[in-house]
Amino acid sequence: MIAFDQTKPLLKDGKDIQYQGQTGIGPFNKNNDPSSANIGVYTFDKDNKPVFDHTQSGDVPTD
């Protein structure tokens, strides 16, 4: 695996690459757009510090 900034020369040479970011890779639709997403929902405690509450998942509507 290589870092994202190391892909530029590969792209210039016409290489077919698949970048995987730090959060991983999710499913893509036929247009190569993300088809779903997950987010973490946080609340804040009495000291105004974020506290994980839950994960929310969603799907992108199809055409």
mmCIF file with all atom_site columns, N, CA and C in Angstrom:
data_model
loop_
_atom_site.group_PDB
_atom_site.id
_atom_site.type_symbol
_atom_site.label_atom_id
_atom_site.label_alt_id
_atom_site.label_comp_id
_atom_site.label_asym_id
_atom_site.label_entity_id
_atom_site.label_seq_id
_atom_site.pdbx_PDB_ins_code
_atom_site.Cartn_x
_atom_site.Cartn_y
_atom_site.Cartn_z
_atom_site.occupancy
_atom_site.B_iso_or_equiv
_atom_site.pdbx_formal_charge
_atom_site.auth_seq_id
_atom_site.auth_comp_id
_atom_site.auth_asym_id
_atom_site.auth_atom_id
_atom_site.pdbx_PDB_model_num
ATOM 1   N N  . MET A 1 1  ? 0.847   -1.162 0.000   1.00 0.00 ? 1  MET A N  1
ATOM 2   C CA . MET A 1 1  ? 0.000   0.000  0.000   1.00 0.00 ? 1  MET A CA 1
ATOM 3   C C  . MET A 1 1  ? 0.901   1.235  0.000   1.00 0.00 ? 1  MET A C  1
ATOM 4   N N  . ILE A 1 2  ? 0.485   2.249  -0.739  1.00 0.00 ? 2  ILE A N  1
ATOM 5   C CA . ILE A 1 2  ? 1.239   3.498  -0.781  1.00 0.00 ? 2  ILE A CA 1
ATOM 6   C C  . ILE A 1 2  ? 0.342   4.645  -0.355  1.00 0.00 ? 2  ILE A C  1
ATOM 7   N N  . ALA A 1 3  ? 0.956   5.758  0.001   1.00 0.00 ? 3  ALA A N  1
ATOM 8   C CA . ALA A 1 3  ? 0.199   6.937  0.425   1.00 0.00 ? 3  ALA A CA 1
ATOM 9   C C  . ALA A 1 3  ? -0.425  7.626  -0.786  1.00 0.00 ? 3  ALA A C  1
ATOM 10  N N  . PHE A 1 4  ? -1.490  8.380  -0.526  1.00 0.00 ? 4  PHE A N  1
ATOM 11  C CA . PHE A 1 4  ? -2.216  9.066  -1.595  1.00 0.00 ? 4  PHE A CA 1
ATOM 12  C C  . PHE A 1 4  ? -1.300  9.965  -2.412  1.00 0.00 ? 4  PHE A C  1
ATOM 13  N N  . ASP A 1 5  ? -0.404  10.705 -1.758  1.00 0.00 ? 5  ASP A N  1
ATOM 14  C CA . ASP A 1 5  ? 0.457   11.631 -2.497  1.00 0.00 ? 5  ASP A CA 1
ATOM 15  C C  . ASP A 1 5  ? 1.454   10.916 -3.404  1.00 0.00 ? 5  ASP A C  1
ATOM 16  N N  . GLN A 1 6  ? 1.627   9.626  -3.223  1.00 0.00 ? 6  GLN A N  1
ATOM 17  C CA . GLN A 1 6  ? 2.516   8.850  -4.079  1.00 0.00 ? 6  GLN A CA 1
ATOM 18  C C  . GLN A 1 6  ? 1.813   8.327  -5.336  1.00 0.00 ? 6  GLN A C  1
ATOM 19  N N  . THR A 1 7  ? 0.522   8.592  -5.469  1.00 0.00 ? 7  THR A N  1
ATOM 20  C CA . THR A 1 7  ? -0.224  8.079  -6.616  1.00 0.00 ? 7  THR A CA 1
ATOM 21  C C  . THR A 1 7  ? -0.122  8.973  -7.845  1.00 0.00 ? 7  THR A C  1
ATOM 22  N N  . LYS A 1 8  ? 0.255   10.229 -7.682  1.00 0.00 ? 8  LYS A N  1
ATOM 23  C CA . LYS A 1 8  ? 0.292   11.153 -8.815  1.00 0.00 ? 8  LYS A CA 1
ATOM 24  C C  . LYS A 1 8  ? 1.154   10.640 -9.970  1.00 0.00 ? 8  LYS A C  1
ATOM 25  N N  . PRO A 1 9  ? 2.401   10.193 -9.710  1.00 0.00 ? 9  PRO A N  1
ATOM 26  C CA . PRO A 1 9  ? 3.194   9.664  -10.828 1.00 0.00 ? 9  PRO A CA 1
ATOM 27  C C  . PRO A 1 9  ? 2.538   8.444  -11.494 1.00 0.00 ? 9  PRO A C  1
ATOM 28  N N  . LEU A 1 10 ? 1.877   7.603  -10.694 1.00 0.00 ? 10 LEU A N  1
ATOM 29  C CA . LEU A 1 10 ? 1.209   6.435  -11.257 1.00 0.00 ? 10 LEU A CA 1
ATOM 30  C C  . LEU A 1 10 ? 0.064   6.843  -12.171 1.00 0.00 ? 10 LEU A C  1
ATOM 31  N N  . LEU A 1 11 ? -0.702  7.843  -11.746 1.00 0.00 ? 11 LEU A N  1
ATOM 32  C CA . LEU A 1 11 ? -1.803  8.332  -12.562 1.00 0.00 ? 11 LEU A CA 1
ATOM 33  C C  . LEU A 1 11 ? -1.295  8.951  -13.857 1.00 0.00 ? 11 LEU A C  1
ATOM 34  N N  . LYS A 1 12 ? -0.192  9.692  -13.776 1.00 0.00 ? 12 LYS A N  1
ATOM 35  C CA . LYS A 1 12 ? 0.394   10.309 -14.969 1.00 0.00 ? 12 LYS A CA 1
ATOM 36  C C  . LYS A 1 12 ? 0.844   9.250  -15.966 1.00 0.00 ? 12 LYS A C  1
ATOM 37  N N  . ASP A 1 13 ? 1.266   8.082  -15.456 1.00 0.00 ? 13 ASP A N  1
ATOM 38  C CA . ASP A 1 13 ? 1.691   6.986  -16.322 1.00 0.00 ? 13 ASP A CA 1
ATOM 39  C C  . ASP A 1 13 ? 0.522   6.142  -16.813 1.00 0.00 ? 13 ASP A C  1
ATOM 40  N N  . GLY A 1 14 ? -0.721  6.526  -16.438 1.00 0.00 ? 14 GLY A N  1
ATOM 41  C CA . GLY A 1 14 ? -1.899  5.806  -16.900 1.00 0.00 ? 14 GLY A CA 1
ATOM 42  C C  . GLY A 1 14 ? -2.200  4.535  -16.135 1.00 0.00 ? 14 GLY A C  1
ATOM 43  N N  . LYS A 1 15 ? -1.602  4.370  -14.955 1.00 0.00 ? 15 LYS A N  1
ATOM 44  C CA . LYS A 1 15 ? -1.859  3.170  -14.149 1.00 0.00 ? 15 LYS A CA 1
ATOM 45  C C  . LYS A 1 15 ? -3.281  3.216  -13.589 1.00 0.00 ? 15 LYS A C  1
ATOM 46  N N  . ASP A 1 16 ? -3.889  2.060  -13.475 1.00 0.00 ? 16 ASP A N  1
ATOM 47  C CA . ASP A 1 16 ? -5.209  1.929  -12.872 1.00 0.00 ? 16 ASP A CA 1
ATOM 48  C C  . ASP A 1 16 ? -5.001  1.657  -11.391 1.00 0.00 ? 16 ASP A C  1
ATOM 49  N N  . ILE A 1 17 ? -5.404  2.599  -10.545 1.00 0.00 ? 17 ILE A N  1
ATOM 50  C CA . ILE A 1 17 ? -5.200  2.436  -9.107  1.00 0.00 ? 17 ILE A CA 1
ATOM 51  C C  . ILE A 1 17 ? -6.534  2.525  -8.386  1.00 0.00 ? 17 ILE A C  1
ATOM 52  N N  . GLN A 1 18 ? -6.575  1.993  -7.185  1.00 0.00 ? 18 GLN A N  1
ATOM 53  C CA . GLN A 1 18 ? -7.753  2.088  -6.329  1.00 0.00 ? 18 GLN A CA 1
ATOM 54  C C  . GLN A 1 18 ? -7.282  2.596  -4.979  1.00 0.00 ? 18 GLN A C  1
ATOM 55  N N  . TYR A 1 19 ? -7.646  3.835  -4.662  1.00 0.00 ? 19 TYR A N  1
ATOM 56  C CA . TYR A 1 19 ? -7.230  4.444  -3.405  1.00 0.00 ? 19 TYR A CA 1
ATOM 57  C C  . TYR A 1 19 ? -8.151  4.010  -2.283  1.00 0.00 ? 19 TYR A C  1
ATOM 58  N N  . GLN A 1 20 ? -7.567  3.633  -1.155  1.00 0.00 ? 20 GLN A N  1
ATOM 59  C CA . GLN A 1 20 ? -8.333  3.306  0.044   1.00 0.00 ? 20 GLN A CA 1
ATOM 60  C C  . GLN A 1 20 ? -7.879  4.236  1.149   1.00 0.00 ? 20 GLN A C  1
ATOM 61  N N  . GLY A 1 21 ? -8.779  5.118  1.593   1.00 0.00 ? 21 GLY A N  1
ATOM 62  C CA . GLY A 1 21 ? -8.448  6.079  2.624   1.00 0.00 ? 21 GLY A CA 1
ATOM 63  C C  . GLY A 1 21 ? -8.368  5.452  4.005   1.00 0.00 ? 21 GLY A C  1
ATOM 64  N N  . GLN A 1 22 ? -8.065  6.274  4.980   1.00 0.00 ? 22 GLN A N  1
ATOM 65  C CA . GLN A 1 22 ? -7.899  5.780  6.343   1.00 0.00 ? 22 GLN A CA 1
ATOM 66  C C  . GLN A 1 22 ? -9.170  5.191  6.921   1.00 0.00 ? 22 GLN A C  1
ATOM 67  N N  . THR A 1 23 ? -10.325 5.641  6.440   1.00 0.00 ? 23 THR A N  1
ATOM 68  C CA . THR A 1 23 ? -11.578 5.106  6.966   1.00 0.00 ? 23 THR A CA 1
ATOM 69  C C  . THR A 1 23 ? -12.036 3.880  6.206   1.00 0.00 ? 23 THR A C  1
ATOM 70  N N  . GLY A 1 24 ? -11.233 3.407  5.286   1.00 0.00 ? 24 GLY A N  1
ATOM 71  C CA . GLY A 1 24 ? -11.610 2.228  4.511   1.00 0.00 ? 24 GLY A CA 1
ATOM 72  C C  . GLY A 1 24 ? -12.324 2.616  3.244   1.00 0.00 ? 24 GLY A C  1
ATOM 73  N N  . ILE A 1 25 ? -12.932 1.657  2.640   1.00 0.00 ? 25 ILE A N  1
ATOM 74  C CA . ILE A 1 25 ? -13.633 1.893  1.381   1.00 0.00 ? 25 ILE A CA 1
ATOM 75  C C  . ILE A 1 25 ? -15.009 1.261  1.485   1.00 0.00 ? 25 ILE A C  1
ATOM 76  N N  . GLY A 1 26 ? -15.992 1.993  1.037   1.00 0.00 ? 26 GLY A N  1
ATOM 77  C CA . GLY A 1 26 ? -17.359 1.491  1.091   1.00 0.00 ? 26 GLY A CA 1
ATOM 78  C C  . GLY A 1 26 ? -17.833 1.093  -0.280  1.00 0.00 ? 26 GLY A C  1
ATOM 79  N N  . PRO A 1 27 ? -19.073 0.645  -0.375  1.00 0.00 ? 27 PRO A N  1
ATOM 80  C CA . PRO A 1 27 ? -19.605 0.240  -1.668  1.00 0.00 ? 27 PRO A CA 1
ATOM 81  C C  . PRO A 1 27 ? -19.855 1.444  -2.577  1.00 0.00 ? 27 PRO A C  1
ATOM 82  N N  . PHE A 1 28 ? -19.565 1.260  -3.860  1.00 0.00 ? 28 PHE A N  1
ATOM 83  C CA . PHE A 1 28 ? -19.804 2.302  -4.855  1.00 0.00 ? 28 PHE A CA 1
ATOM 84  C C  . PHE A 1 28 ? -20.898 1.851  -5.808  1.00 0.00 ? 28 PHE A C  1
ATOM 85  N N  . ASN A 1 29 ? -21.623 2.811  -6.378  1.00 0.00 ? 29 ASN A N  1
ATOM 86  C CA . ASN A 1 29 ? -22.672 2.485  -7.336  1.00 0.00 ? 29 ASN A CA 1
ATOM 87  C C  . ASN A 1 29 ? -22.085 2.400  -8.750  1.00 0.00 ? 29 ASN A C  1
ATOM 88  N N  . LYS A 1 30 ? -22.937 2.239  -9.742  1.00 0.00 ? 30 LYS A N  1
ATOM 89  C CA . LYS A 1 30 ? -22.463 2.058  -11.122 1.00 0.00 ? 30 LYS A CA 1
ATOM 90  C C  . LYS A 1 30 ? -21.756 3.294  -11.661 1.00 0.00 ? 30 LYS A C  1
ATOM 91  N N  . ASN A 1 31 ? -21.949 4.460  -11.032 1.00 0.00 ? 31 ASN A N  1
ATOM 92  C CA . ASN A 1 31 ? -21.272 5.690  -11.441 1.00 0.00 ? 31 ASN A CA 1
ATOM 93  C C  . ASN A 1 31 ? -20.000 5.941  -10.630 1.00 0.00 ? 31 ASN A C  1
ATOM 94  N N  . ASN A 1 32 ? -19.608 4.940  -9.843  1.00 0.00 ? 32 ASN A N  1
ATOM 95  C CA . ASN A 1 32 ? -18.428 5.040  -8.971  1.00 0.00 ? 32 ASN A CA 1
ATOM 96  C C  . ASN A 1 32 ? -18.569 6.115  -7.900  1.00 0.00 ? 32 ASN A C  1
ATOM 97  N N  . ASP A 1 33 ? -19.797 6.348  -7.473  1.00 0.00 ? 33 ASP A N  1
ATOM 98  C CA . ASP A 1 33 ? -20.079 7.253  -6.360  1.00 0.00 ? 33 ASP A CA 1
ATOM 99  C C  . ASP A 1 33 ? -20.382 6.409  -5.126  1.00 0.00 ? 33 ASP A C  1
ATOM 100 N N  . PRO A 1 34 ? -20.093 6.926  -3.927  1.00 0.00 ? 34 PRO A N  1
ATOM 101 C CA . PRO A 1 34 ? -20.449 6.174  -2.715  1.00 0.00 ? 34 PRO A CA 1
ATOM 102 C C  . PRO A 1 34 ? -21.940 5.876  -2.690  1.00 0.00 ? 34 PRO A C  1
ATOM 103 N N  . SER A 1 35 ? -22.307 4.652  -2.334  1.00 0.00 ? 35 SER A N  1
ATOM 104 C CA . SER A 1 35 ? -23.726 4.278  -2.299  1.00 0.00 ? 35 SER A CA 1
ATOM 105 C C  . SER A 1 35 ? -24.274 4.212  -0.876  1.00 0.00 ? 35 SER A C  1
ATOM 106 N N  . SER A 1 36 ? -23.395 4.337  0.118   1.00 0.00 ? 36 SER A N  1
ATOM 107 C CA . SER A 1 36 ? -23.850 4.369  1.506   1.00 0.00 ? 36 SER A CA 1
ATOM 108 C C  . SER A 1 36 ? -22.781 5.049  2.356   1.00 0.00 ? 36 SER A C  1
ATOM 109 N N  . ALA A 1 37 ? -23.177 5.386  3.585   1.00 0.00 ? 37 ALA A N  1
ATOM 110 C CA . ALA A 1 37 ? -22.228 6.040  4.483   1.00 0.00 ? 37 ALA A CA 1
ATOM 111 C C  . ALA A 1 37 ? -22.615 5.750  5.928   1.00 0.00 ? 37 ALA A C  1
ATOM 112 N N  . ASN A 1 38 ? -21.633 5.807  6.793   1.00 0.00 ? 38 ASN A N  1
ATOM 113 C CA . ASN A 1 38 ? -21.841 5.684  8.235   1.00 0.00 ? 38 ASN A CA 1
ATOM 114 C C  . ASN A 1 38 ? -21.235 6.915  8.902   1.00 0.00 ? 38 ASN A C  1
ATOM 115 N N  . ILE A 1 39 ? -21.915 7.436  9.903   1.00 0.00 ? 39 ILE A N  1
ATOM 116 C CA . ILE A 1 39 ? -21.368 8.552  10.678  1.00 0.00 ? 39 ILE A CA 1
ATOM 117 C C  . ILE A 1 39 ? -21.500 8.233  12.160  1.00 0.00 ? 39 ILE A C  1
ATOM 118 N N  . GLY A 1 40 ? -20.585 8.760  12.939  1.00 0.00 ? 40 GLY A N  1
ATOM 119 C CA . GLY A 1 40 ? -20.672 8.635  14.386  1.00 0.00 ? 40 GLY A CA 1
ATOM 120 C C  . GLY A 1 40 ? -21.397 9.845  14.945  1.00 0.00 ? 40 GLY A C  1
ATOM 121 N N  . VAL A 1 41 ? -22.340 9.618  15.839  1.00 0.00 ? 41 VAL A N  1
ATOM 122 C CA . VAL A 1 41 ? -23.100 10.694 16.475  1.00 0.00 ? 41 VAL A CA 1
ATOM 123 C C  . VAL A 1 41 ? -22.600 10.838 17.908  1.00 0.00 ? 41 VAL A C  1
ATOM 124 N N  . TYR A 1 42 ? -22.273 12.059 18.276  1.00 0.00 ? 42 TYR A N  1
ATOM 125 C CA . TYR A 1 42 ? -21.712 12.337 19.599  1.00 0.00 ? 42 TYR A CA 1
ATOM 126 C C  . TYR A 1 42 ? -22.581 13.328 20.355  1.00 0.00 ? 42 TYR A C  1
ATOM 127 N N  . THR A 1 43 ? -22.568 13.225 21.671  1.00 0.00 ? 43 THR A N  1
ATOM 128 C CA . THR A 1 43 ? -23.162 14.224 22.562  1.00 0.00 ? 43 THR A CA 1
ATOM 129 C C  . THR A 1 43 ? -22.006 14.861 23.322  1.00 0.00 ? 43 THR A C  1
ATOM 130 N N  . PHE A 1 44 ? -22.300 15.860 24.121  1.00 0.00 ? 44 PHE A N  1
ATOM 131 C CA . PHE A 1 44 ? -21.260 16.520 24.902  1.00 0.00 ? 44 PHE A CA 1
ATOM 132 C C  . PHE A 1 44 ? -21.575 16.392 26.383  1.00 0.00 ? 44 PHE A C  1
ATOM 133 N N  . ASP A 1 45 ? -20.561 16.070 27.175  1.00 0.00 ? 45 ASP A N  1
ATOM 134 C CA . ASP A 1 45 ? -20.764 15.916 28.607  1.00 0.00 ? 45 ASP A CA 1
ATOM 135 C C  . ASP A 1 45 ? -20.723 17.283 29.305  1.00 0.00 ? 45 ASP A C  1
ATOM 136 N N  . LYS A 1 46 ? -20.792 17.283 30.628  1.00 0.00 ? 46 LYS A N  1
ATOM 137 C CA . LYS A 1 46 ? -20.857 18.539 31.388  1.00 0.00 ? 46 LYS A CA 1
ATOM 138 C C  . LYS A 1 46 ? -19.598 19.385 31.235  1.00 0.00 ? 46 LYS A C  1
ATOM 139 N N  . ASP A 1 47 ? -18.489 18.759 30.822  1.00 0.00 ? 47 ASP A N  1
ATOM 140 C CA . ASP A 1 47 ? -17.245 19.498 30.597  1.00 0.00 ? 47 ASP A CA 1
ATOM 141 C C  . ASP A 1 47 ? -17.056 19.870 29.124  1.00 0.00 ? 47 ASP A C  1
ATOM 142 N N  . ASN A 1 48 ? -18.139 19.712 28.345  1.00 0.00 ? 48 ASN A N  1
ATOM 143 C CA . ASN A 1 48 ? -18.152 20.019 26.917  1.00 0.00 ? 48 ASN A CA 1
ATOM 144 C C  . ASN A 1 48 ? -17.192 19.130 26.124  1.00 0.00 ? 48 ASN A C  1
ATOM 145 N N  . LYS A 1 49 ? -17.021 17.891 26.567  1.00 0.00 ? 49 LYS A N  1
ATOM 146 C CA . LYS A 1 49 ? -16.196 16.907 25.870  1.00 0.00 ? 49 LYS A CA 1
ATOM 147 C C  . LYS A 1 49 ? -17.116 15.994 25.061  1.00 0.00 ? 49 LYS A C  1
ATOM 148 N N  . PRO A 1 50 ? -16.729 15.660 23.824  1.00 0.00 ? 50 PRO A N  1
ATOM 149 C CA . PRO A 1 50 ? -17.580 14.777 23.022  1.00 0.00 ? 50 PRO A CA 1
ATOM 150 C C  . PRO A 1 50 ? -17.604 13.349 23.580  1.00 0.00 ? 50 PRO A C  1
ATOM 151 N N  . VAL A 1 51 ? -18.799 12.752 23.575  1.00 0.00 ? 51 VAL A N  1
ATOM 152 C CA . VAL A 1 51 ? -19.006 11.383 24.048  1.00 0.00 ? 51 VAL A CA 1
ATOM 153 C C  . VAL A 1 51 ? -19.765 10.637 22.956  1.00 0.00 ? 51 VAL A C  1
ATOM 154 N N  . PHE A 1 52 ? -19.195 9.518  22.491  1.00 0.00 ? 52 PHE A N  1
ATOM 155 C CA . PHE A 1 52 ? -19.850 8.738  21.445  1.00 0.00 ? 52 PHE A CA 1
ATOM 156 C C  . PHE A 1 52 ? -21.225 8.281  21.904  1.00 0.00 ? 52 PHE A C  1
ATOM 157 N N  . ASP A 1 53 ? -22.234 8.463  21.031  1.00 0.00 ? 53 ASP A N  1
ATOM 158 C CA . ASP A 1 53 ? -23.603 8.054  21.343  1.00 0.00 ? 53 ASP A CA 1
ATOM 159 C C  . ASP A 1 53 ? -24.011 6.843  20.507  1.00 0.00 ? 53 ASP A C  1
ATOM 160 N N  . HIS A 1 54 ? -23.913 6.958  19.178  1.00 0.00 ? 54 HIS A N  1
ATOM 161 C CA . HIS A 1 54 ? -24.279 5.845  18.307  1.00 0.00 ? 54 HIS A CA 1
ATOM 162 C C  . HIS A 1 54 ? -23.778 6.092  16.888  1.00 0.00 ? 54 HIS A C  1
ATOM 163 N N  . THR A 1 55 ? -23.917 5.073  16.060  1.00 0.00 ? 55 THR A N  1
ATOM 164 C CA . THR A 1 55 ? -23.575 5.173  14.639  1.00 0.00 ? 55 THR A CA 1
ATOM 165 C C  . THR A 1 55 ? -24.870 5.247  13.842  1.00 0.00 ? 55 THR A C  1
ATOM 166 N N  . GLN A 1 56 ? -24.884 6.116  12.851  1.00 0.00 ? 56 GLN A N  1
ATOM 167 C CA . GLN A 1 56 ? -26.041 6.236  11.957  1.00 0.00 ? 56 GLN A CA 1
ATOM 168 C C  . GLN A 1 56 ? -25.597 5.828  10.560  1.00 0.00 ? 56 GLN A C  1
ATOM 169 N N  . SER A 1 57 ? -26.343 4.930  9.923   1.00 0.00 ? 57 SER A N  1
ATOM 170 C CA . SER A 1 57 ? -26.034 4.476  8.574   1.00 0.00 ? 57 SER A CA 1
ATOM 171 C C  . SER A 1 57 ? -27.098 4.981  7.613   1.00 0.00 ? 57 SER A C  1
ATOM 172 N N  . GLY A 1 58 ? -26.697 5.183  6.380   1.00 0.00 ? 58 GLY A N  1
ATOM 173 C CA . GLY A 1 58 ? -27.661 5.621  5.374   1.00 0.00 ? 58 GLY A CA 1
ATOM 174 C C  . GLY A 1 58 ? -27.238 5.188  3.988   1.00 0.00 ? 58 GLY A C  1
ATOM 175 N N  . ASP A 1 59 ? -28.213 5.045  3.118   1.00 0.00 ? 59 ASP A N  1
ATOM 176 C CA . ASP A 1 59 ? -27.976 4.678  1.713   1.00 0.00 ? 59 ASP A CA 1
ATOM 177 C C  . ASP A 1 59 ? -28.316 5.863  0.837   1.00 0.00 ? 59 ASP A C  1
ATOM 178 N N  . VAL A 1 60 ? -27.537 6.039  -0.220  1.00 0.00 ? 60 VAL A N  1
ATOM 179 C CA . VAL A 1 60 ? -27.810 7.083  -1.194  1.00 0.00 ? 60 VAL A CA 1
ATOM 180 C C  . VAL A 1 60 ? -28.914 6.581  -2.099  1.00 0.00 ? 60 VAL A C  1
ATOM 181 N N  . PRO A 1 61 ? -29.960 7.392  -2.334  1.00 0.00 ? 61 PRO A N  1
ATOM 182 C CA . PRO A 1 61 ? -31.044 6.953  -3.226  1.00 0.00 ? 61 PRO A CA 1
ATOM 183 C C  . PRO A 1 61 ? -30.515 6.655  -4.630  1.00 0.00 ? 61 PRO A C  1
ATOM 184 N N  . THR A 1 62 ? -31.059 5.645  -5.257  1.00 0.00 ? 62 THR A N  1
ATOM 185 C CA . THR A 1 62 ? -30.667 5.305  -6.628  1.00 0.00 ? 62 THR A CA 1
ATOM 186 C C  . THR A 1 62 ? -31.538 6.082  -7.612  1.00 0.00 ? 62 THR A C  1
ATOM 187 N N  . ASP A 1 63 ? -30.997 6.221  -8.819  1.00 0.00 ? 63 ASP A N  1
ATOM 188 C CA . ASP A 1 63 ? -31.745 6.945  -9.868  1.00 0.00 ? 63 ASP A CA 1
ATOM 189 C C  . ASP A 1 63 ? -32.920 6.168  -10.356 1.00 0.00 ? 63 ASP A C  1
#
